[in-house]
């Protein structure tokens, strides 16, 4: 991906190594809400998998109504390496690029794009949606309109999910920005209301899948526009993003965690679905093409 020398966003909040938290003592018994209302890229799936293993309703976990066992978080005080700072600059340039794209697209539709803030953290973070740990993966919190990412997720992406490359990393940010766009357009709210009316968990999960696949499509839409305006895509980049999209599909994550796949509990869509919707956004460049909610086939 061609990003060096690109504009850096002013909406990055760097909370890496900023003193950190110590989550209570051994006697602390307060439940910690995690990721309330937050929409992660793979983290949500991890929560689902973990809670299935523990026999807890994941919706309760995500709504923060289940007390999570308290853990002590040790902040690493290691100095930041140059590689990290280069990564920090990189995400800032990608965020700026999404701002340029979405400002233009909203303007075309006669609307005003409110730019989100990207929070970089290490280990754990106190978000507007509750306390979150890096293990949850990157997520978007609609309540404070901020994207949260621990850059160590990129190491996981490369090593654990075998999806290396800077464009794969950019896709992750573009997906979370996609959730912000859904929030601004009122889509997330409508989905949440429909989920509350849903008769069962499978139905609620099916709506989550459509929301997630739409965020993938919006990430593809960003790639289309950014490339048309600023020629950022280099050979191999699209394959990188598709590898990432496929590596963090729920079926793949579930297989890694428990060896089998149970479609009812999917909340992000299968690997093939994620690839298809990212590609739909990328190839069409049209917002209308990203209507996952009325699509017959995902
Ligand atoms: Zn997501």
PDB file of C-alpha atoms and ligand atoms in Angstrom:
ATOM      1  CA  UNK A   1       0.000   0.000   0.000  1.00  0.00           C
ATOM      2  CA  UNK A   2       1.277   3.435  -0.949  1.00  0.00           C
ATOM      3  CA  UNK A   3       0.891   5.464   2.236  1.00  0.00           C
ATOM      4  CA  UNK A   4       4.254   7.127   3.041  1.00  0.00           C
ATOM      5  CA  UNK A   5       3.942  10.899   2.888  1.00  0.00           C
ATOM      6  CA  UNK A   6       0.145  10.798   3.135  1.00  0.00           C
ATOM      7  CA  UNK A   7      -1.732  13.212   5.368  1.00  0.00           C
ATOM      8  CA  UNK A   8      -1.903  12.153   9.018  1.00  0.00           C
ATOM      9  CA  UNK A   9      -5.203  12.451  10.858  1.00  0.00           C
ATOM     10  CA  UNK A  10      -5.623  14.823  13.781  1.00  0.00           C
ATOM     11  CA  UNK A  11      -8.171  12.467  15.314  1.00  0.00           C
ATOM     12  CA  UNK A  12      -5.769   9.948  16.819  1.00  0.00           C
ATOM     13  CA  UNK A  13      -5.666   9.644  20.593  1.00  0.00           C
ATOM     14  CA  UNK A  14      -2.522   7.843  21.679  1.00  0.00           C
ATOM     15  CA  UNK A  15      -3.093   6.114  25.012  1.00  0.00           C
ATOM     16  CA  UNK A  16      -0.273   3.618  24.626  1.00  0.00           C
ATOM     17  CA  UNK A  17       1.841   3.219  27.729  1.00  0.00           C
ATOM     18  CA  UNK A  18       0.051   6.141  29.351  1.00  0.00           C
ATOM     19  CA  UNK A  19       0.297   4.988  32.951  1.00  0.00           C
ATOM     20  CA  UNK A  20      -2.330   2.340  32.407  1.00  0.00           C
ATOM     21  CA  UNK A  21      -4.730   0.760  34.821  1.00  0.00           C
ATOM     22  CA  UNK A  22      -4.503  -1.498  37.762  1.00  0.00           C
ATOM     23  CA  UNK A  23      -7.831  -3.223  37.948  1.00  0.00           C
ATOM     24  CA  UNK A  24      -8.598  -3.395  41.623  1.00  0.00           C
ATOM     25  CA  UNK A  25      -7.049  -5.644  44.197  1.00  0.00           C
ATOM     26  CA  UNK A  26      -7.617  -9.303  44.931  1.00  0.00           C
ATOM     27  CA  UNK A  27     -10.647  -8.380  47.029  1.00  0.00           C
ATOM     28  CA  UNK A  28     -12.359  -6.402  44.282  1.00  0.00           C
ATOM     29  CA  UNK A  29     -15.637  -7.970  43.220  1.00  0.00           C
ATOM     30  CA  UNK A  30     -17.129  -5.377  40.934  1.00  0.00           C
ATOM     31  CA  UNK A  31     -18.284  -6.689  37.557  1.00  0.00           C
ATOM     32  CA  UNK A  32     -16.541  -5.101  34.624  1.00  0.00           C
ATOM     33  CA  UNK A  33     -18.685  -4.374  31.620  1.00  0.00           C
ATOM     34  CA  UNK A  34     -16.777  -5.312  28.523  1.00  0.00           C
ATOM     35  CA  UNK A  35     -17.319  -3.912  25.096  1.00  0.00           C
ATOM     36  CA  UNK A  36     -20.859  -2.762  25.800  1.00  0.00           C
ATOM     37  CA  UNK A  37     -22.256  -1.708  22.440  1.00  0.00           C
ATOM     38  CA  UNK A  38     -18.840  -2.109  20.900  1.00  0.00           C
ATOM     39  CA  UNK A  39     -18.482  -3.715  17.523  1.00  0.00           C
ATOM     40  CA  UNK A  40     -15.220  -5.497  16.971  1.00  0.00           C
ATOM     41  CA  UNK A  41     -13.784  -7.043  13.904  1.00  0.00           C
ATOM     42  CA  UNK A  42     -12.976 -10.426  15.322  1.00  0.00           C
ATOM     43  CA  UNK A  43     -13.170  -9.696  18.993  1.00  0.00           C
ATOM     44  CA  UNK A  44     -16.906  -9.989  19.045  1.00  0.00           C
ATOM     45  CA  UNK A  45     -16.549 -13.469  17.640  1.00  0.00           C
ATOM     46  CA  UNK A  46     -13.994 -14.274  20.290  1.00  0.00           C
ATOM     47  CA  UNK A  47     -16.403 -13.136  22.993  1.00  0.00           C
ATOM     48  CA  UNK A  48     -19.072 -15.359  21.500  1.00  0.00           C
ATOM     49  CA  UNK A  49     -16.759 -18.334  21.332  1.00  0.00           C
ATOM     50  CA  UNK A  50     -15.495 -17.811  24.855  1.00  0.00           C
ATOM     51  CA  UNK A  51     -18.972 -17.372  26.255  1.00  0.00           C
ATOM     52  CA  UNK A  52     -20.241 -20.449  24.458  1.00  0.00           C
ATOM     53  CA  UNK A  53     -17.469 -22.388  26.073  1.00  0.00           C
ATOM     54  CA  UNK A  54     -18.435 -20.978  29.444  1.00  0.00           C
ATOM     55  CA  UNK A  55     -22.154 -21.487  28.871  1.00  0.00           C
ATOM     56  CA  UNK A  56     -23.005 -17.803  29.120  1.00  0.00           C
ATOM     57  CA  UNK A  57     -25.410 -16.043  26.778  1.00  0.00           C
ATOM     58  CA  UNK A  58     -23.087 -13.870  24.660  1.00  0.00           C
ATOM     59  CA  UNK A  59     -25.732 -11.155  24.355  1.00  0.00           C
ATOM     60  CA  UNK A  60     -25.592 -10.740  28.135  1.00  0.00           C
ATOM     61  CA  UNK A  61     -21.834 -10.613  28.000  1.00  0.00           C
ATOM     62  CA  UNK A  62     -21.872  -7.971  25.284  1.00  0.00           C
ATOM     63  CA  UNK A  63     -24.507  -5.967  27.093  1.00  0.00           C
ATOM     64  CA  UNK A  64     -22.294  -5.977  30.130  1.00  0.00           C
ATOM     65  CA  UNK A  65     -24.828  -7.632  32.397  1.00  0.00           C
ATOM     66  CA  UNK A  66     -22.638 -10.580  33.268  1.00  0.00           C
ATOM     67  CA  UNK A  67     -19.968  -9.823  35.814  1.00  0.00           C
ATOM     68  CA  UNK A  68     -16.625 -10.705  34.320  1.00  0.00           C
ATOM     69  CA  UNK A  69     -14.049 -12.166  36.576  1.00  0.00           C
ATOM     70  CA  UNK A  70     -11.691  -9.481  37.622  1.00  0.00           C
ATOM     71  CA  UNK A  71      -8.192  -9.601  36.336  1.00  0.00           C
ATOM     72  CA  UNK A  72      -5.221  -7.577  37.290  1.00  0.00           C
ATOM     73  CA  UNK A  73      -3.733  -5.787  34.378  1.00  0.00           C
ATOM     74  CA  UNK A  74      -0.034  -5.086  34.388  1.00  0.00           C
ATOM     75  CA  UNK A  75       0.944  -2.168  32.260  1.00  0.00           C
ATOM     76  CA  UNK A  76       4.104  -2.724  30.312  1.00  0.00           C
ATOM     77  CA  UNK A  77       6.435   0.213  30.678  1.00  0.00           C
ATOM     78  CA  UNK A  78       8.736  -0.829  27.856  1.00  0.00           C
ATOM     79  CA  UNK A  79       9.741   2.079  25.643  1.00  0.00           C
ATOM     80  CA  UNK A  80       8.040   2.259  22.303  1.00  0.00           C
ATOM     81  CA  UNK A  81      10.113   1.042  19.398  1.00  0.00           C
ATOM     82  CA  UNK A  82      10.506   2.870  16.108  1.00  0.00           C
ATOM     83  CA  UNK A  83       8.520   0.134  14.447  1.00  0.00           C
ATOM     84  CA  UNK A  84       5.595   0.970  16.717  1.00  0.00           C
ATOM     85  CA  UNK A  85       5.827   4.632  15.887  1.00  0.00           C
ATOM     86  CA  UNK A  86       5.907   3.858  12.205  1.00  0.00           C
ATOM     87  CA  UNK A  87       2.791   1.760  12.813  1.00  0.00           C
ATOM     88  CA  UNK A  88       1.258   4.690  14.682  1.00  0.00           C
ATOM     89  CA  UNK A  89       1.942   6.966  11.711  1.00  0.00           C
ATOM     90  CA  UNK A  90       0.564   4.356   9.364  1.00  0.00           C
ATOM     91  CA  UNK A  91      -2.791   4.041  11.133  1.00  0.00           C
ATOM     92  CA  UNK A  92      -2.979   7.822  11.292  1.00  0.00           C
ATOM     93  CA  UNK A  93      -2.529   8.082   7.508  1.00  0.00           C
ATOM     94  CA  UNK A  94      -5.130   5.352   6.921  1.00  0.00           C
ATOM     95  CA  UNK A  95      -7.598   7.099   9.216  1.00  0.00           C
ATOM     96  CA  UNK A  96      -6.995  10.386   7.354  1.00  0.00           C
ATOM     97  CA  UNK A  97      -7.682   8.565   4.107  1.00  0.00           C
ATOM     98  CA  UNK A  98     -11.000   7.230   5.404  1.00  0.00           C
ATOM     99  CA  UNK A  99     -11.858  10.800   6.467  1.00  0.00           C
ATOM    100  CA  UNK A 100     -11.202  12.107   2.948  1.00  0.00           C
ATOM    101  CA  UNK A 101     -13.296   9.324   1.441  1.00  0.00           C
ATOM    102  CA  UNK A 102     -16.259   9.559   3.787  1.00  0.00           C
ATOM    103  CA  UNK A 103     -16.268  13.365   3.875  1.00  0.00           C
ATOM    104  CA  UNK A 104     -16.597  13.280   0.080  1.00  0.00           C
ATOM    105  CA  UNK A 105     -19.249  10.542   0.017  1.00  0.00           C
ATOM    106  CA  UNK A 106     -21.375  12.186   2.714  1.00  0.00           C
ATOM    107  CA  UNK A 107     -21.054  15.553   0.974  1.00  0.00           C
ATOM    108  CA  UNK A 108     -22.290  14.011  -2.276  1.00  0.00           C
ATOM    109  CA  UNK A 109     -25.353  12.818  -0.374  1.00  0.00           C
ATOM    110  CA  UNK A 110     -25.873  16.285   1.121  1.00  0.00           C
ATOM    111  CA  UNK A 111     -24.859  15.171   4.591  1.00  0.00           C
ATOM    112  CA  UNK A 112     -22.144  16.063   7.021  1.00  0.00           C
ATOM    113  CA  UNK A 113     -19.588  13.434   8.048  1.00  0.00           C
ATOM    114  CA  UNK A 114     -18.536  13.623  11.690  1.00  0.00           C
ATOM    115  CA  UNK A 115     -15.033  12.221  11.858  1.00  0.00           C
ATOM    116  CA  UNK A 116     -14.460   9.524  14.491  1.00  0.00           C
ATOM    117  CA  UNK A 117     -11.503   9.387  16.872  1.00  0.00           C
ATOM    118  CA  UNK A 118      -9.062   6.491  16.764  1.00  0.00           C
ATOM    119  CA  UNK A 119      -7.718   5.472  20.171  1.00  0.00           C
ATOM    120  CA  UNK A 120      -4.446   3.536  20.268  1.00  0.00           C
ATOM    121  CA  UNK A 121      -4.009   1.566  23.460  1.00  0.00           C
ATOM    122  CA  UNK A 122      -1.830  -1.157  24.867  1.00  0.00           C
ATOM    123  CA  UNK A 123      -3.200  -4.039  26.867  1.00  0.00           C
ATOM    124  CA  UNK A 124      -6.497  -2.638  28.072  1.00  0.00           C
ATOM    125  CA  UNK A 125      -8.600   0.472  27.740  1.00  0.00           C
ATOM    126  CA  UNK A 126     -11.496   2.208  29.420  1.00  0.00           C
ATOM    127  CA  UNK A 127     -13.835   3.013  26.538  1.00  0.00           C
ATOM    128  CA  UNK A 128     -17.194   4.758  26.388  1.00  0.00           C
ATOM    129  CA  UNK A 129     -18.611   1.242  26.008  1.00  0.00           C
ATOM    130  CA  UNK A 130     -16.868  -0.132  29.059  1.00  0.00           C
ATOM    131  CA  UNK A 131     -13.594  -1.734  29.923  1.00  0.00           C
ATOM    132  CA  UNK A 132     -11.967  -3.687  27.101  1.00  0.00           C
ATOM    133  CA  UNK A 133      -8.915  -5.847  26.777  1.00  0.00           C
ATOM    134  CA  UNK A 134      -6.688  -6.194  23.745  1.00  0.00           C
ATOM    135  CA  UNK A 135      -7.708  -9.841  23.391  1.00  0.00           C
ATOM    136  CA  UNK A 136     -11.132  -8.668  22.196  1.00  0.00           C
ATOM    137  CA  UNK A 137      -9.545  -7.241  19.071  1.00  0.00           C
ATOM    138  CA  UNK A 138     -10.192  -3.812  17.560  1.00  0.00           C
ATOM    139  CA  UNK A 139     -13.691  -2.394  18.079  1.00  0.00           C
ATOM    140  CA  UNK A 140     -15.870   0.651  17.560  1.00  0.00           C
ATOM    141  CA  UNK A 141     -17.861   2.218  20.377  1.00  0.00           C
ATOM    142  CA  UNK A 142     -20.956   4.045  19.084  1.00  0.00           C
ATOM    143  CA  UNK A 143     -21.479   5.799  22.422  1.00  0.00           C
ATOM    144  CA  UNK A 144     -18.279   7.862  22.218  1.00  0.00           C
ATOM    145  CA  UNK A 145     -17.831   7.478  18.439  1.00  0.00           C
ATOM    146  CA  UNK A 146     -14.307   6.170  18.858  1.00  0.00           C
ATOM    147  CA  UNK A 147     -12.403   3.290  17.274  1.00  0.00           C
ATOM    148  CA  UNK A 148     -10.132   1.362  19.613  1.00  0.00           C
ATOM    149  CA  UNK A 149      -7.137  -0.619  18.499  1.00  0.00           C
ATOM    150  CA  UNK A 150      -4.241  -2.246  20.288  1.00  0.00           C
ATOM    151  CA  UNK A 151      -1.556  -2.441  17.630  1.00  0.00           C
ATOM    152  CA  UNK A 152      -0.499  -5.862  18.901  1.00  0.00           C
ATOM    153  CA  UNK A 153      -3.603  -7.129  17.056  1.00  0.00           C
ATOM    154  CA  UNK A 154      -1.568  -6.659  13.886  1.00  0.00           C
ATOM    155  CA  UNK A 155       0.980  -9.131  15.193  1.00  0.00           C
ATOM    156  CA  UNK A 156      -1.862 -11.606  15.746  1.00  0.00           C
ATOM    157  CA  UNK A 157      -3.150 -10.904  12.278  1.00  0.00           C
ATOM    158  CA  UNK A 158       0.235 -11.755  10.824  1.00  0.00           C
ATOM    159  CA  UNK A 159       1.263 -14.668  13.057  1.00  0.00           C
ATOM    160  CA  UNK A 160      -1.931 -16.258  14.326  1.00  0.00           C
ATOM    161  CA  UNK A 161      -4.275 -15.535  11.443  1.00  0.00           C
ATOM    162  CA  UNK A 162      -1.558 -15.597   8.755  1.00  0.00           C
ATOM    163  CA  UNK A 163      -2.751 -12.374   7.199  1.00  0.00           C
ATOM    164  CA  UNK A 164       0.330 -10.135   6.904  1.00  0.00           C
ATOM    165  CA  UNK A 165       0.689  -6.853   5.065  1.00  0.00           C
ATOM    166  CA  UNK A 166      -0.099  -3.180   5.471  1.00  0.00           C
ATOM    167  CA  UNK A 167      -3.258  -3.303   3.394  1.00  0.00           C
ATOM    168  CA  UNK A 168      -4.633  -6.033   5.648  1.00  0.00           C
ATOM    169  CA  UNK A 169      -3.996  -3.628   8.544  1.00  0.00           C
ATOM    170  CA  UNK A 170      -5.711  -0.792   6.705  1.00  0.00           C
ATOM    171  CA  UNK A 171      -8.724  -3.019   6.056  1.00  0.00           C
ATOM    172  CA  UNK A 172      -9.117  -3.568   9.804  1.00  0.00           C
ATOM    173  CA  UNK A 173      -9.353   0.200  10.379  1.00  0.00           C
ATOM    174  CA  UNK A 174     -11.651   0.689   7.398  1.00  0.00           C
ATOM    175  CA  UNK A 175     -13.992  -1.995   8.784  1.00  0.00           C
ATOM    176  CA  UNK A 176     -14.252  -0.206  12.149  1.00  0.00           C
ATOM    177  CA  UNK A 177     -14.803   3.106  10.333  1.00  0.00           C
ATOM    178  CA  UNK A 178     -17.577   1.253   8.475  1.00  0.00           C
ATOM    179  CA  UNK A 179     -19.271   0.713  11.844  1.00  0.00           C
ATOM    180  CA  UNK A 180     -18.970   4.440  12.508  1.00  0.00           C
ATOM    181  CA  UNK A 181     -20.673   5.175   9.187  1.00  0.00           C
ATOM    182  CA  UNK A 182     -23.462   2.726  10.128  1.00  0.00           C
ATOM    183  CA  UNK A 183     -23.815   4.574  13.418  1.00  0.00           C
ATOM    184  CA  UNK A 184     -24.043   7.994  11.734  1.00  0.00           C
ATOM    185  CA  UNK A 185     -26.629   6.685   9.291  1.00  0.00           C
ATOM    186  CA  UNK A 186     -28.760   5.218  12.092  1.00  0.00           C
ATOM    187  CA  UNK A 187     -28.320   1.667  10.795  1.00  0.00           C
ATOM    188  CA  UNK A 188     -26.768   0.342  14.001  1.00  0.00           C
ATOM    189  CA  UNK A 189     -29.664   1.707  16.068  1.00  0.00           C
ATOM    190  CA  UNK A 190     -32.252   0.122  13.832  1.00  0.00           C
ATOM    191  CA  UNK A 191     -30.448  -3.213  13.973  1.00  0.00           C
ATOM    192  CA  UNK A 192     -30.254  -3.038  17.743  1.00  0.00           C
ATOM    193  CA  UNK A 193     -33.988  -2.330  17.980  1.00  0.00           C
ATOM    194  CA  UNK A 194     -34.766  -5.215  15.644  1.00  0.00           C
ATOM    195  CA  UNK A 195     -32.549  -7.458  17.748  1.00  0.00           C
ATOM    196  CA  UNK A 196     -34.445  -6.525  20.878  1.00  0.00           C
ATOM    197  CA  UNK A 197     -37.673  -7.519  19.115  1.00  0.00           C
ATOM    198  CA  UNK A 198     -36.120 -10.719  17.750  1.00  0.00           C
ATOM    199  CA  UNK A 199     -37.637 -13.879  19.099  1.00  0.00           C
ATOM    200  CA  UNK A 200     -34.438 -15.794  19.595  1.00  0.00           C
ATOM    201  CA  UNK A 201     -30.703 -15.589  19.625  1.00  0.00           C
ATOM    202  CA  UNK A 202     -30.250 -17.072  16.152  1.00  0.00           C
ATOM    203  CA  UNK A 203     -32.383 -14.288  14.677  1.00  0.00           C
ATOM    204  CA  UNK A 204     -30.451 -11.610  16.579  1.00  0.00           C
ATOM    205  CA  UNK A 205     -27.161 -13.113  15.434  1.00  0.00           C
ATOM    206  CA  UNK A 206     -28.339 -13.161  11.820  1.00  0.00           C
ATOM    207  CA  UNK A 207     -28.838  -9.394  12.052  1.00  0.00           C
ATOM    208  CA  UNK A 208     -25.351  -8.977  13.524  1.00  0.00           C
ATOM    209  CA  UNK A 209     -23.928 -10.902  10.597  1.00  0.00           C
ATOM    210  CA  UNK A 210     -25.601  -8.529   8.117  1.00  0.00           C
ATOM    211  CA  UNK A 211     -24.291  -5.532  10.053  1.00  0.00           C
ATOM    212  CA  UNK A 212     -20.754  -6.946  10.052  1.00  0.00           C
ATOM    213  CA  UNK A 213     -20.814  -7.851   6.373  1.00  0.00           C
ATOM    214  CA  UNK A 214     -22.009  -4.356   5.573  1.00  0.00           C
ATOM    215  CA  UNK A 215     -19.011  -2.932   7.478  1.00  0.00           C
ATOM    216  CA  UNK A 216     -16.802  -5.151   5.300  1.00  0.00           C
ATOM    217  CA  UNK A 217     -18.523  -3.823   2.198  1.00  0.00           C
ATOM    218  CA  UNK A 218     -18.006  -0.234   3.413  1.00  0.00           C
ATOM    219  CA  UNK A 219     -14.319  -1.033   3.937  1.00  0.00           C
ATOM    220  CA  UNK A 220     -14.203  -2.164   0.304  1.00  0.00           C
ATOM    221  CA  UNK A 221     -15.967   1.043  -0.704  1.00  0.00           C
ATOM    222  CA  UNK A 222     -13.261   3.048   1.046  1.00  0.00           C
ATOM    223  CA  UNK A 223     -10.549   1.091  -0.810  1.00  0.00           C
ATOM    224  CA  UNK A 224     -12.285   1.781  -4.123  1.00  0.00           C
ATOM    225  CA  UNK A 225     -12.498   5.542  -3.554  1.00  0.00           C
ATOM    226  CA  UNK A 226      -9.088   5.955  -1.953  1.00  0.00           C
ATOM    227  CA  UNK A 227      -7.533   4.173  -4.881  1.00  0.00           C
ATOM    228  CA  UNK A 228      -9.431   6.208  -7.455  1.00  0.00           C
ATOM    229  CA  UNK A 229      -8.443   9.488  -5.796  1.00  0.00           C
ATOM    230  CA  UNK A 230      -4.988   8.664  -4.506  1.00  0.00           C
ATOM    231  CA  UNK A 231      -3.814   5.438  -6.183  1.00  0.00           C
ATOM    232  CA  UNK A 232      -2.938   3.738  -2.886  1.00  0.00           C
ATOM    233  CA  UNK A 233      -3.342   0.122  -3.992  1.00  0.00           C
ATOM    234  CA  UNK A 234      -0.232  -1.766  -5.024  1.00  0.00           C
ATOM    235  CA  UNK A 235      -0.040  -5.257  -6.536  1.00  0.00           C
ATOM    236  CA  UNK A 236      -0.895  -7.863  -3.899  1.00  0.00           C
ATOM    237  CA  UNK A 237      -2.781  -5.412  -1.643  1.00  0.00           C
ATOM    238  CA  UNK A 238      -6.280  -6.621  -2.414  1.00  0.00           C
ATOM    239  CA  UNK A 239      -5.191 -10.204  -1.792  1.00  0.00           C
ATOM    240  CA  UNK A 240      -3.839  -9.084   1.598  1.00  0.00           C
ATOM    241  CA  UNK A 241      -7.177  -7.605   2.591  1.00  0.00           C
ATOM    242  CA  UNK A 242      -9.070 -10.645   1.325  1.00  0.00           C
ATOM    243  CA  UNK A 243      -6.765 -12.939   3.286  1.00  0.00           C
ATOM    244  CA  UNK A 244      -7.471 -10.888   6.410  1.00  0.00           C
ATOM    245  CA  UNK A 245     -11.216 -10.855   5.731  1.00  0.00           C
ATOM    246  CA  UNK A 246     -11.191 -14.599   5.292  1.00  0.00           C
ATOM    247  CA  UNK A 247      -8.830 -15.291   8.208  1.00  0.00           C
ATOM    248  CA  UNK A 248     -11.026 -13.568  10.765  1.00  0.00           C
ATOM    249  CA  UNK A 249     -14.379 -14.949   9.616  1.00  0.00           C
ATOM    250  CA  UNK A 250     -16.353 -16.534  12.409  1.00  0.00           C
ATOM    251  CA  UNK A 251     -16.156 -20.035  10.976  1.00  0.00           C
ATOM    252  CA  UNK A 252     -12.378 -19.880  10.946  1.00  0.00           C
ATOM    253  CA  UNK A 253     -12.201 -18.404  14.455  1.00  0.00           C
ATOM    254  CA  UNK A 254     -14.606 -21.001  15.779  1.00  0.00           C
ATOM    255  CA  UNK A 255     -12.755 -23.847  14.162  1.00  0.00           C
ATOM    256  CA  UNK A 256      -9.559 -22.650  15.769  1.00  0.00           C
ATOM    257  CA  UNK A 257     -11.234 -22.414  19.134  1.00  0.00           C
ATOM    258  CA  UNK A 258     -13.359 -25.516  19.326  1.00  0.00           C
ATOM    259  CA  UNK A 259     -12.866 -27.587  16.226  1.00  0.00           C
ATOM    260  CA  UNK A 260     -16.390 -27.355  14.821  1.00  0.00           C
ATOM    261  CA  UNK A 261     -18.618 -24.715  13.304  1.00  0.00           C
ATOM    262  CA  UNK A 262     -22.086 -23.717  14.514  1.00  0.00           C
ATOM    263  CA  UNK A 263     -23.641 -21.214  12.088  1.00  0.00           C
ATOM    264  CA  UNK A 264     -26.335 -20.048  14.553  1.00  0.00           C
ATOM    265  CA  UNK A 265     -23.771 -18.435  16.742  1.00  0.00           C
ATOM    266  CA  UNK A 266     -22.003 -16.537  13.962  1.00  0.00           C
ATOM    267  CA  UNK A 267     -21.986 -12.810  14.402  1.00  0.00           C
ATOM    268  CA  UNK A 268     -19.464 -11.703  11.783  1.00  0.00           C
ATOM    269  CA  UNK A 269     -20.221 -13.949   8.842  1.00  0.00           C
ATOM    270  CA  UNK A 270     -18.204 -16.755   7.366  1.00  0.00           C
ATOM    271  CA  UNK A 271     -14.850 -16.203   5.715  1.00  0.00           C
ATOM    272  CA  UNK A 272     -16.350 -16.564   2.241  1.00  0.00           C
ATOM    273  CA  UNK A 273     -19.087 -14.040   3.048  1.00  0.00           C
ATOM    274  CA  UNK A 274     -16.623 -11.490   4.377  1.00  0.00           C
ATOM    275  CA  UNK A 275     -14.476 -11.786   1.264  1.00  0.00           C
ATOM    276  CA  UNK A 276     -17.543 -11.480  -0.991  1.00  0.00           C
ATOM    277  CA  UNK A 277     -18.815  -8.295   0.661  1.00  0.00           C
ATOM    278  CA  UNK A 278     -15.430  -6.601   0.847  1.00  0.00           C
ATOM    279  CA  UNK A 279     -15.066  -7.339  -2.860  1.00  0.00           C
ATOM    280  CA  UNK A 280     -18.575  -6.024  -3.570  1.00  0.00           C
ATOM    281  CA  UNK A 281     -17.688  -2.657  -2.041  1.00  0.00           C
ATOM    282  CA  UNK A 282     -14.291  -2.591  -3.697  1.00  0.00           C
ATOM    283  CA  UNK A 283     -15.532  -3.396  -7.164  1.00  0.00           C
ATOM    284  CA  UNK A 284     -18.771  -1.398  -7.204  1.00  0.00           C
ATOM    285  CA  UNK A 285     -17.686   1.714  -5.302  1.00  0.00           C
ATOM    286  CA  UNK A 286     -21.411   2.211  -4.664  1.00  0.00           C
ATOM    287  CA  UNK A 287     -23.065   2.649  -1.313  1.00  0.00           C
ATOM    288  CA  UNK A 288     -26.269   0.995  -2.639  1.00  0.00           C
ATOM    289  CA  UNK A 289     -24.316  -2.167  -3.399  1.00  0.00           C
ATOM    290  CA  UNK A 290     -23.665  -2.552   0.330  1.00  0.00           C
ATOM    291  CA  UNK A 291     -27.285  -3.210   1.330  1.00  0.00           C
ATOM    292  CA  UNK A 292     -26.652  -6.486   3.096  1.00  0.00           C
ATOM    293  CA  UNK A 293     -30.010  -6.234   4.826  1.00  0.00           C
ATOM    294  CA  UNK A 294     -32.100  -6.829   1.721  1.00  0.00           C
ATOM    295  CA  UNK A 295     -29.672  -9.221   0.048  1.00  0.00           C
ATOM    296  CA  UNK A 296     -31.150 -12.684  -0.507  1.00  0.00           C
ATOM    297  CA  UNK A 297     -27.772 -14.271  -0.551  1.00  0.00           C
ATOM    298  CA  UNK A 298     -24.991 -13.266   1.794  1.00  0.00           C
TER     299      UNK A 298
HETATM  300 ZN1  LIG B   1     -17.180  -5.435  12.962  1.00  0.00          ZN
END
